[in-house]
Tab-separated table of C-alpha atoms in Angstrom:
chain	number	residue	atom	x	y	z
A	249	UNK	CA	-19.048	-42.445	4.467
A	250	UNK	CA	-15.766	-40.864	2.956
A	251	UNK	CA	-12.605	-41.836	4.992
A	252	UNK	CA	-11.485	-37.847	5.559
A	253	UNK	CA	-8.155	-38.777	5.708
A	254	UNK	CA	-8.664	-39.835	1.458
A	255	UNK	CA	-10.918	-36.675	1.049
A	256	UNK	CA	-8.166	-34.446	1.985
A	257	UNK	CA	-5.346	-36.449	0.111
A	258	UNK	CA	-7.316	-36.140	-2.596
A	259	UNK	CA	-8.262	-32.175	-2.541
A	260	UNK	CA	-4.604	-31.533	-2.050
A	261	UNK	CA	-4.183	-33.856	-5.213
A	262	UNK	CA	-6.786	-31.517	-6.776
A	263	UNK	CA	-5.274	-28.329	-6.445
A	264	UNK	CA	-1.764	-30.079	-7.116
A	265	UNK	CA	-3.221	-30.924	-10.415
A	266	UNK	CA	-5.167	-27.449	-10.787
A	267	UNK	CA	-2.072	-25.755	-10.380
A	268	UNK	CA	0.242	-27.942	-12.966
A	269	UNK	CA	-2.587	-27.276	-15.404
A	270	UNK	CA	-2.904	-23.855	-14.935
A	271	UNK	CA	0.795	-23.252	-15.510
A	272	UNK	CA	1.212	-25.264	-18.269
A	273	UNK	CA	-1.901	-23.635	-19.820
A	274	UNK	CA	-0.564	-20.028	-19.645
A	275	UNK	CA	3.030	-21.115	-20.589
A	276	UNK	CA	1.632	-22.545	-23.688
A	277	UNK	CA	-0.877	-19.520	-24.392
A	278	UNK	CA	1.732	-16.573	-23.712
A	279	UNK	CA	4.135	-18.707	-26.159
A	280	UNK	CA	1.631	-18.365	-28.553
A	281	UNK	CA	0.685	-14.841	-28.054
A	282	UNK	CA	-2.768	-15.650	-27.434
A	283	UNK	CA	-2.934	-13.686	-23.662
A	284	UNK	CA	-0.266	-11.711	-21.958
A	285	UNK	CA	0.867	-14.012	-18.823
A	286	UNK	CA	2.058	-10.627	-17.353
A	287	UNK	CA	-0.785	-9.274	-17.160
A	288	UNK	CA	-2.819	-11.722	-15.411
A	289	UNK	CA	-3.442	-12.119	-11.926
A	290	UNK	CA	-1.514	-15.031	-11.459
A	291	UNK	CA	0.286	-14.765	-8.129
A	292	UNK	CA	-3.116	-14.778	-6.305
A	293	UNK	CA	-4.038	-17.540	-7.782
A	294	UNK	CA	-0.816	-19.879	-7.491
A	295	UNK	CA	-0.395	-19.050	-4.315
A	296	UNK	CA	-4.002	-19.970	-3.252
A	297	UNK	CA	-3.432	-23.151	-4.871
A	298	UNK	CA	0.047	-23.990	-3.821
A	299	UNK	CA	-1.232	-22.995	-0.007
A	300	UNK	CA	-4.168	-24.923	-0.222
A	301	UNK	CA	-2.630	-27.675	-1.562
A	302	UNK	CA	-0.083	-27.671	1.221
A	303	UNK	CA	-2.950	-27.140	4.137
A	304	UNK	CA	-4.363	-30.178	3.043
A	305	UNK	CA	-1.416	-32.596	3.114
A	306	UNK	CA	-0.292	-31.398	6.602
A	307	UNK	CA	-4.490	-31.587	7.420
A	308	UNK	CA	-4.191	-35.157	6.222
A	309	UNK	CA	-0.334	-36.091	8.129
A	310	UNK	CA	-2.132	-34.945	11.408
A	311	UNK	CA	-5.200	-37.233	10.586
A	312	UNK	CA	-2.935	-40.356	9.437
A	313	UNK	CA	-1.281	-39.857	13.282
A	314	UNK	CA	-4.766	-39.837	14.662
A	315	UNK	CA	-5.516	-42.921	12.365
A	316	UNK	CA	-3.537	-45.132	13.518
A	317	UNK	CA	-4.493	-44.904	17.275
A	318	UNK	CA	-5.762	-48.168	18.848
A	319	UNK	CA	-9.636	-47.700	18.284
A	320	UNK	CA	-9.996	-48.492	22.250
A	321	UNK	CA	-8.056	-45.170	22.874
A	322	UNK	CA	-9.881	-43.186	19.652
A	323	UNK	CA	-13.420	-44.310	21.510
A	324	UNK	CA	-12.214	-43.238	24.442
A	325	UNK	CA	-11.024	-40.052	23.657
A	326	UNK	CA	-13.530	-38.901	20.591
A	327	UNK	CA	-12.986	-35.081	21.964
A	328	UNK	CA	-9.643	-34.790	21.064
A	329	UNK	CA	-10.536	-35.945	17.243
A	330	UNK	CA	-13.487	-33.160	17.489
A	331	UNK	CA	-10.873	-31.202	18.880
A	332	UNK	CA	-8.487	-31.344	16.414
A	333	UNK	CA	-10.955	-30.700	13.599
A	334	UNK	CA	-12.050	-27.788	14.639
A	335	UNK	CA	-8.701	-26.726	15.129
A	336	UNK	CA	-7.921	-27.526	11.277
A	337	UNK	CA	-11.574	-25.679	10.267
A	338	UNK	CA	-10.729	-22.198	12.019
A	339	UNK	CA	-6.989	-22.671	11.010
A	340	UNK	CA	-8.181	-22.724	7.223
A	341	UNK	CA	-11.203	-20.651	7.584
A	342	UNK	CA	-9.220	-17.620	9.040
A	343	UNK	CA	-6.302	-17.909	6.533
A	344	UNK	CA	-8.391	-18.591	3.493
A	345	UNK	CA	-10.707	-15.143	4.490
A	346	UNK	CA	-7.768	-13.219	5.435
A	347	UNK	CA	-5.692	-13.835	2.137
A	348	UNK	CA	-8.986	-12.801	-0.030
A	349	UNK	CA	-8.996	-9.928	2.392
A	350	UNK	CA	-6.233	-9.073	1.621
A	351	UNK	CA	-6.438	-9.713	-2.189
A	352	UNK	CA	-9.517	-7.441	-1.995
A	353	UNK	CA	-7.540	-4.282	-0.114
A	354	UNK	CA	-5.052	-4.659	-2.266
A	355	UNK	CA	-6.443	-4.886	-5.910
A	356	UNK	CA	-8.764	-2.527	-7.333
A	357	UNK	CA	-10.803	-4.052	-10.901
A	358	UNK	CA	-11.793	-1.859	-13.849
A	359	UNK	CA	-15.380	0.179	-14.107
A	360	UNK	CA	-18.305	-2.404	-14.076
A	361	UNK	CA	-16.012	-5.336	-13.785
A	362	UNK	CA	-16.754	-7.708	-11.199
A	363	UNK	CA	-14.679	-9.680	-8.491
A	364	UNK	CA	-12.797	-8.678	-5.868
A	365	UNK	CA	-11.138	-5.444	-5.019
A	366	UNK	CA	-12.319	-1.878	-5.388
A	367	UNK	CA	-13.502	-0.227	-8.426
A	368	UNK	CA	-10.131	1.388	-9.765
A	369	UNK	CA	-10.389	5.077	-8.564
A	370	UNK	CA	-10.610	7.668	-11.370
A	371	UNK	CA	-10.034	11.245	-11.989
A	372	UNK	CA	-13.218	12.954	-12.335
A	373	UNK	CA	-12.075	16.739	-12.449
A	374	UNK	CA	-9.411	18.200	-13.329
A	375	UNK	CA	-7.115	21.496	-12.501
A	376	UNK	CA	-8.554	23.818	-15.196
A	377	UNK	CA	-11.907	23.807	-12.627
A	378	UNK	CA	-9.707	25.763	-10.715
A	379	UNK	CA	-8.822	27.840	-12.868
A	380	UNK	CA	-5.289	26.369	-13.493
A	381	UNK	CA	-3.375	25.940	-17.214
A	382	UNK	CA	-2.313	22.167	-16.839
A	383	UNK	CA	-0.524	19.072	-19.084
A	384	UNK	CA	-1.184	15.311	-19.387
A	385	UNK	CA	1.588	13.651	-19.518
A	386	UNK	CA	2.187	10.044	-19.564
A	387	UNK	CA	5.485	8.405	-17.180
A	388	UNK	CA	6.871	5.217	-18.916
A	389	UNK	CA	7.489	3.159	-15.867
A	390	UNK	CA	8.496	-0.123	-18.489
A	391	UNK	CA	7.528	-1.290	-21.810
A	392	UNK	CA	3.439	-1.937	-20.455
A	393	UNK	CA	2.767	0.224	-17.105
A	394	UNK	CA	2.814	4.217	-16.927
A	395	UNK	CA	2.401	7.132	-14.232
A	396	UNK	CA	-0.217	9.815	-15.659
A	397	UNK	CA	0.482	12.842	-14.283
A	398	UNK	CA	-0.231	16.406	-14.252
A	399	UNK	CA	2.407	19.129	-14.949
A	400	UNK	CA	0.778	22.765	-13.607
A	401	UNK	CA	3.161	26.181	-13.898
A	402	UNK	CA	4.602	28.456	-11.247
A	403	UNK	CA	2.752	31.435	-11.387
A	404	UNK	CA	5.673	34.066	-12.769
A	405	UNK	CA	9.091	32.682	-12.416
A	406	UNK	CA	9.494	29.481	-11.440
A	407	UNK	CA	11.291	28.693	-8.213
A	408	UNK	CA	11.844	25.450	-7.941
A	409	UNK	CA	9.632	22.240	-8.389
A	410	UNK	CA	7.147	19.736	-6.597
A	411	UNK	CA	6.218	16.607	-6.980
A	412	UNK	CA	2.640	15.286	-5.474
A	413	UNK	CA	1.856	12.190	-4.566
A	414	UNK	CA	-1.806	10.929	-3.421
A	415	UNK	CA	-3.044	8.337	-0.533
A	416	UNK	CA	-3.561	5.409	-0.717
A	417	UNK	CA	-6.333	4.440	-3.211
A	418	UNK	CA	-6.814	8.219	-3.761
A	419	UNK	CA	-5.842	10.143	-6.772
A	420	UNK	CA	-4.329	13.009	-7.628
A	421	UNK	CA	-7.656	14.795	-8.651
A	422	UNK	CA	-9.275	14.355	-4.827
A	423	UNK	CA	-5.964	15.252	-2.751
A	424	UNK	CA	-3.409	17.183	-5.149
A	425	UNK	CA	-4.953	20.046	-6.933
A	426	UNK	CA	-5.722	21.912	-3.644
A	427	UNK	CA	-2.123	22.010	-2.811
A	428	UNK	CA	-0.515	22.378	-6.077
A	429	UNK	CA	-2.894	25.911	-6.532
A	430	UNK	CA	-0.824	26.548	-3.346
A	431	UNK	CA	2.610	25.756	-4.535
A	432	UNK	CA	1.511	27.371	-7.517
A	433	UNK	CA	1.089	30.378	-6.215
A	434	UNK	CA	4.295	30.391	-4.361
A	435	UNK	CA	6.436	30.061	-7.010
A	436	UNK	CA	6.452	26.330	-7.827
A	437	UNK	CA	5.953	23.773	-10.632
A	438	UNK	CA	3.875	21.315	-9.937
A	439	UNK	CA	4.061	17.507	-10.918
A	440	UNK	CA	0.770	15.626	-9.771
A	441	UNK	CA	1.120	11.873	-10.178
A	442	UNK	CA	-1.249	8.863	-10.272
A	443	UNK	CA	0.495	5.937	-8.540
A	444	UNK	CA	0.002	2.674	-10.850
A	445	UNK	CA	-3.381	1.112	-9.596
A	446	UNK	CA	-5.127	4.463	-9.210
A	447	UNK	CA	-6.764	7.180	-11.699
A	448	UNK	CA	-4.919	7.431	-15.197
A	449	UNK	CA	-1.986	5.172	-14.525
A	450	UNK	CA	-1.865	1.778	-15.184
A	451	UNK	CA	-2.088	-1.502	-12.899
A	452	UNK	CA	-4.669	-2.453	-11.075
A	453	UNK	CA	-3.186	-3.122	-7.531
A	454	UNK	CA	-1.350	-1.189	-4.330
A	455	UNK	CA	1.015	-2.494	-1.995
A	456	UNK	CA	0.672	0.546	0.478
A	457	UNK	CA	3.888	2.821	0.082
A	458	UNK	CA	5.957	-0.162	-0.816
A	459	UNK	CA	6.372	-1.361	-4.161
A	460	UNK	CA	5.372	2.685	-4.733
A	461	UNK	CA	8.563	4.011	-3.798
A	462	UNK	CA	9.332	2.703	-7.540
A	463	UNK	CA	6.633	5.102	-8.777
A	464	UNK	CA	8.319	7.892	-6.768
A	465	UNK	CA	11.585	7.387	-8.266
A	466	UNK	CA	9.954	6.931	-12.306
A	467	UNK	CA	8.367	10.708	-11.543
A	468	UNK	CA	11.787	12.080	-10.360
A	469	UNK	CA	13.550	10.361	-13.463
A	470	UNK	CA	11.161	12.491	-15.537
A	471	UNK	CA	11.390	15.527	-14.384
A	472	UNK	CA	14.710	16.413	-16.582
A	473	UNK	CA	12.700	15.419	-20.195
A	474	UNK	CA	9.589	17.493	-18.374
A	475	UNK	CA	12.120	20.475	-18.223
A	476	UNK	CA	11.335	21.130	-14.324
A	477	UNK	CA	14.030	22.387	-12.249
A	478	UNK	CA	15.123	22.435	-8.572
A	479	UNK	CA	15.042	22.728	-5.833
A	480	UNK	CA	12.524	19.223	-6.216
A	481	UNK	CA	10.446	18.904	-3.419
A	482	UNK	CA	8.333	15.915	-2.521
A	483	UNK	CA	4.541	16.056	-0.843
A	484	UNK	CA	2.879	12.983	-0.009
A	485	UNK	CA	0.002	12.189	2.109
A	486	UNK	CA	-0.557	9.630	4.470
A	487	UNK	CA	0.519	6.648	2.222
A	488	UNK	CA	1.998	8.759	-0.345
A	489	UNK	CA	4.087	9.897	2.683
A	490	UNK	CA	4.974	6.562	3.329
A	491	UNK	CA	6.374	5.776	-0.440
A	492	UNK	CA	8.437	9.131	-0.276
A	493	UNK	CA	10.351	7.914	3.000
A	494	UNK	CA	10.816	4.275	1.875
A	495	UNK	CA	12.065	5.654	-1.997
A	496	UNK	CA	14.763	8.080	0.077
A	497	UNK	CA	15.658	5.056	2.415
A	498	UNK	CA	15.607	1.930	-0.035
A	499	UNK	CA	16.079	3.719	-3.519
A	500	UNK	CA	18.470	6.453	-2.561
A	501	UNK	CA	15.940	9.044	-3.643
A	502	UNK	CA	17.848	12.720	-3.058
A	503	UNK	CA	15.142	15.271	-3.367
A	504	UNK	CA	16.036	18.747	-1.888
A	505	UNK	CA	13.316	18.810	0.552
A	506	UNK	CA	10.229	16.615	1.211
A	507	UNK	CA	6.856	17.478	3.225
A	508	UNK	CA	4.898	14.536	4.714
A	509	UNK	CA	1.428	14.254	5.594
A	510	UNK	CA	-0.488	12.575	8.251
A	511	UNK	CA	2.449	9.800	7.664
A	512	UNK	CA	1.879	6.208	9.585
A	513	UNK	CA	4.970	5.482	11.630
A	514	UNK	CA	4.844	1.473	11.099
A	515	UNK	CA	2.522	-0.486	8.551
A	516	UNK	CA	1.646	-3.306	11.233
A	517	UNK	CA	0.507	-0.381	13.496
A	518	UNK	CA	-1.912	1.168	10.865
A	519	UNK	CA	-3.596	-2.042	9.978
A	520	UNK	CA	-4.332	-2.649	13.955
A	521	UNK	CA	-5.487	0.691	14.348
A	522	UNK	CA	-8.231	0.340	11.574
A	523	UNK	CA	-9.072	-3.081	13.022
A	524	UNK	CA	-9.732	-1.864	16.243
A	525	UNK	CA	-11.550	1.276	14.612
A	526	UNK	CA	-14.280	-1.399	12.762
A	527	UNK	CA	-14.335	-3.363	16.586
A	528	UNK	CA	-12.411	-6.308	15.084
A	529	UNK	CA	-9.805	-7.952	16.888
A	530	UNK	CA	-6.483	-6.894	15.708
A	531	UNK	CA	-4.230	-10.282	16.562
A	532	UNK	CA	-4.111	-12.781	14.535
A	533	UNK	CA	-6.282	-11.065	12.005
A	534	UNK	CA	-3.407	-7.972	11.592
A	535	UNK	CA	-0.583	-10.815	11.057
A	536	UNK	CA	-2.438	-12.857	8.657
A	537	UNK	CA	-3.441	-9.538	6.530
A	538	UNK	CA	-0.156	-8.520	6.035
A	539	UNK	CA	1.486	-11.854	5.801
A	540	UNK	CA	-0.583	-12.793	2.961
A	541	UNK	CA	-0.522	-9.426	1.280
A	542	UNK	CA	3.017	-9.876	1.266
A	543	UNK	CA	2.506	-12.981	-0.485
A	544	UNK	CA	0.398	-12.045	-2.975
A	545	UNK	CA	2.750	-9.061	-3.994
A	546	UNK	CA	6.144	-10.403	-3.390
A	547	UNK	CA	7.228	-7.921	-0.309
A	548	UNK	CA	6.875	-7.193	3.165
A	549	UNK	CA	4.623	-5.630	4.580
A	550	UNK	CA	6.714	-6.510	8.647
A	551	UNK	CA	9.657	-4.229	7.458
A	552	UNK	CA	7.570	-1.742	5.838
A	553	UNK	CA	8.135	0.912	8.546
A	554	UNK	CA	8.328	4.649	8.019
A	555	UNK	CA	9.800	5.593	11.416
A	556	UNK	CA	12.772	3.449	10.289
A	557	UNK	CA	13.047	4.806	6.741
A	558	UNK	CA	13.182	8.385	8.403
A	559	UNK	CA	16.521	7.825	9.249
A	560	UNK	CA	17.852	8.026	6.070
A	561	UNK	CA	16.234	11.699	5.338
A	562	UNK	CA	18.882	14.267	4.671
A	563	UNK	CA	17.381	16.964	3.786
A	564	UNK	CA	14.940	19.691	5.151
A	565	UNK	CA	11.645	17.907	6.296
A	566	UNK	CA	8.055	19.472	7.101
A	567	UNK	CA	5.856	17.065	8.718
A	568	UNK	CA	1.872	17.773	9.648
A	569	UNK	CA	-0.352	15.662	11.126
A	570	UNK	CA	-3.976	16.130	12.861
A	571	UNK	CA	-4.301	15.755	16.452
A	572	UNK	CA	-7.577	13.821	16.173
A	573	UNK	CA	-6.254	11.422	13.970
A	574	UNK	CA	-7.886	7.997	14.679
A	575	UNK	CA	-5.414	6.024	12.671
A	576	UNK	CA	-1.890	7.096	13.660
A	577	UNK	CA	-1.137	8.985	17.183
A	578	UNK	CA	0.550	12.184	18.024
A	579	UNK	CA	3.290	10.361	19.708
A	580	UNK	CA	3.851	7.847	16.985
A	581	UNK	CA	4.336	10.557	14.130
A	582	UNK	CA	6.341	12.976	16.982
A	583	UNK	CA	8.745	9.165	17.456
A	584	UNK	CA	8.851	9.300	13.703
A	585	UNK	CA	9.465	13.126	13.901
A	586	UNK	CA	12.605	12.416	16.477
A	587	UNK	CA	14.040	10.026	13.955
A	588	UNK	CA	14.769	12.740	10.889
A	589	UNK	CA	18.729	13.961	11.703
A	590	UNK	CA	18.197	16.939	9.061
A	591	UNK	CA	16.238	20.300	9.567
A	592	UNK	CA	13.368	19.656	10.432
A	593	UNK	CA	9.186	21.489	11.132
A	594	UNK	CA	6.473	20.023	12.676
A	595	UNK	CA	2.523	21.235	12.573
A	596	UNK	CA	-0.099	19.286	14.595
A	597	UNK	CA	-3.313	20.549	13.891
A	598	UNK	CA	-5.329	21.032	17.167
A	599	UNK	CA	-8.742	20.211	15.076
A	600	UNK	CA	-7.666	17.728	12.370
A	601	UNK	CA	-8.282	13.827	11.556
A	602	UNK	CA	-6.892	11.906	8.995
A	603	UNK	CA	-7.710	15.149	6.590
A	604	UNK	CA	-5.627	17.040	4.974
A	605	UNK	CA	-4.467	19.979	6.916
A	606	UNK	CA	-5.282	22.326	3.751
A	607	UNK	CA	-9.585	21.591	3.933
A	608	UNK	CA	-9.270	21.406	7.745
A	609	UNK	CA	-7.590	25.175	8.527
A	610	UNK	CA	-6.009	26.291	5.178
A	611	UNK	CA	-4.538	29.544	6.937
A	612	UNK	CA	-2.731	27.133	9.351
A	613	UNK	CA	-2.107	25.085	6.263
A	614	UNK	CA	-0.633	28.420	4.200
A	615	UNK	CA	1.504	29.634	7.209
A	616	UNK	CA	2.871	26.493	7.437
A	617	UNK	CA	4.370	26.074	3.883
A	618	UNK	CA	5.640	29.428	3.353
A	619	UNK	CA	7.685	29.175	6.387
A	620	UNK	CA	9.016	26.038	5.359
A	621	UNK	CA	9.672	26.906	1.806
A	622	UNK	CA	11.438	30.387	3.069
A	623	UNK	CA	13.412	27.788	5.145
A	624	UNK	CA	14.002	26.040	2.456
A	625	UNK	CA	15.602	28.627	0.370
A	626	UNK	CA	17.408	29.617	3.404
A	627	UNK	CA	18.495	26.516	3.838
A	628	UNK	CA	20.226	26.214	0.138
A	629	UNK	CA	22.179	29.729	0.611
């Protein structure tokens, strides 16, 4: 019978190796141009290794300690080695399914590839169904990844600009072109963007609102070569809210006003709340999801908290959220509300859910933003 004490010496030897290997393999390949090591999914992967690896030396430390017990006491206690292995078993079990968990919430694969993740979310319509003139336009972001977005004219003289930004893994086709034929109407430009990961834009991952705050910033860098004026205001929903507070608290984004949607007030909070939604225990399952999430994408997700970032907002905010909202409460968003220092408006709508407020009551939806944007331009005299 194998001694498990060698088996797990030498699985953590195994993935030791695996993982030299696999380094020195892409090294050599991306030296000779035969793959682009940038493009590859390679943090997954190492870390997977380098945290299996790592499980199975401590696994095997604990085991040596158990090892060299008298075998009098080991025979006398045998439940306390049963013990301990099911310990180790549900230890690795619920880390090793919560990091592919959250590999798969947080990566999204091309059409008819297969693995894990979501199929990457497309655009299948665009704003000329609704009868609006429209431009592709491609954001460099660097010398390999772009924002696609959509550029749609004011109707008459333009009055300013805003920028759109989608949920997260929505894109700009499903949640923008309803409210930029709005802003539209009033007066506005209209930038709709794709965050990387979703519709035309390149990547193939999302870090929820935190490594998009970059995105946010690479559309308002753009906007000068796109010829769009201000006042630039920002409107994001729900994660895209998220991105616009974090870029204005950790990228010194300036816009002239912002309006957030159905915003989350901190990230831990919204993964609980869909936990408990799908009846699954929230601790340590919430923890691990974000922990490892983190790891995979080199942030984290613990600090990622909107109600914090809203402190740094100085400039004229509109924030609407539905009262039947099963992922973030009324009092959470009216804490997060509290926090904003500048002129400030907020909307709860009596009938909505995590919907936009525009395809739940659109004359609640149209009140609201011409009262804001009127404040707005009272605001700037």
């Amino acid at each position: 019978m194998t001694n498990p004490y060698h088996a797990l010496i030498k699985a953590g030897q195994v993935m030791v190796g695996l993982l030299i290997s696999l380094g020195l393999l892409v090294i050599v390949l991306h030296g000779l141009q035969i793959i682009n090591a940038w493009q590859l999914p390679l943090k997954p992967v190492l870390a997977f290794l380098g945290g299996g690896s790592m499980a199975c030396f401590l696994a095997a430390g604990v085991m040596k300690q158990q090892l060299r017990r008298p075998s009098s006491e080991s025979r006398k206690y045998p439940w306390r080695q049963r013990l301990l292995w099911v310990s180790l078993f549900l230890v690795m079990s619920i880390n090793v399914s919560t990091y592919l968990a959250a590999y798969a919430l947080t990566h999204v694969r091309a059409p008819g590839q297969g693995g894990l993740g979501f199929p990457k979310p497309v655009n299948t319509r665009t704003p000329q169904e609704r009868g609006l003139t429209y431009s592709t336009h491609r954001l460099p972001v660097n010398a390999s990844n772009w924002l696609e977005a959509w550029l749609i004219p004011a109707t008459g003289t333009s009055q300013g600009t805003v920028v759109l930004f989608p949920g997260n893994r929505s894109t700009k086709d499903k949640q923008l072109i309803g409210p930029a034929q709005s802003f539209s109407q009033l007066g506005y430009d209209s930038l709709l963007v794709d965050y990387q990961g979703v519709g035309g834009s390149s990547g193939y991952s999302t870090t929820v609102g935190m490594r998009e705050a970059e995105d946010v910033v690479v559309a308002f860098e753009a906007l000068p070569s796109l010829n769009l004026q201000p006042p630039v205001i920002t409107y994001g929903v729900s994660m895209g809210s998220a991105a616009i507070l974090n870029a204005i608290a950790t990228q010194n984004l300036q816009p002239d006003a912002i309006i957030i949607e159905l915003p989350f007030a901190r990230f831990m909070d919204a993964v609980r709340s869909r936990l408990r939604h799908h009846q699954i225990p929230p601790f340590p399952l919430a923890e691990l999801l974000v922990f490892w999430g983190g790891i995979q994408h080199g942030v984290n997700g613990f600090s990622h908290n909107p109600i914090e970032f809203a402190q740094a907002v100085q400039c004229p905010t509109l924030v609407m959220q539905g009262q039947q909202d099963p992922w973030t409460s009324v009092q959470e968003v009216k804490a997060l509300f509290q926090q904003i220092t500048a002129p400030k408006q907020l909307v709860i709508a009596p009938d909505g859910g995590h919907h936009q407020l525009i395809g739940i009551d659109r004359s609640l939806w149209e009140t609201s933003l011409s009262n804001f944007l009127q404040f707005v331009d009272a605001d700037r005299e």
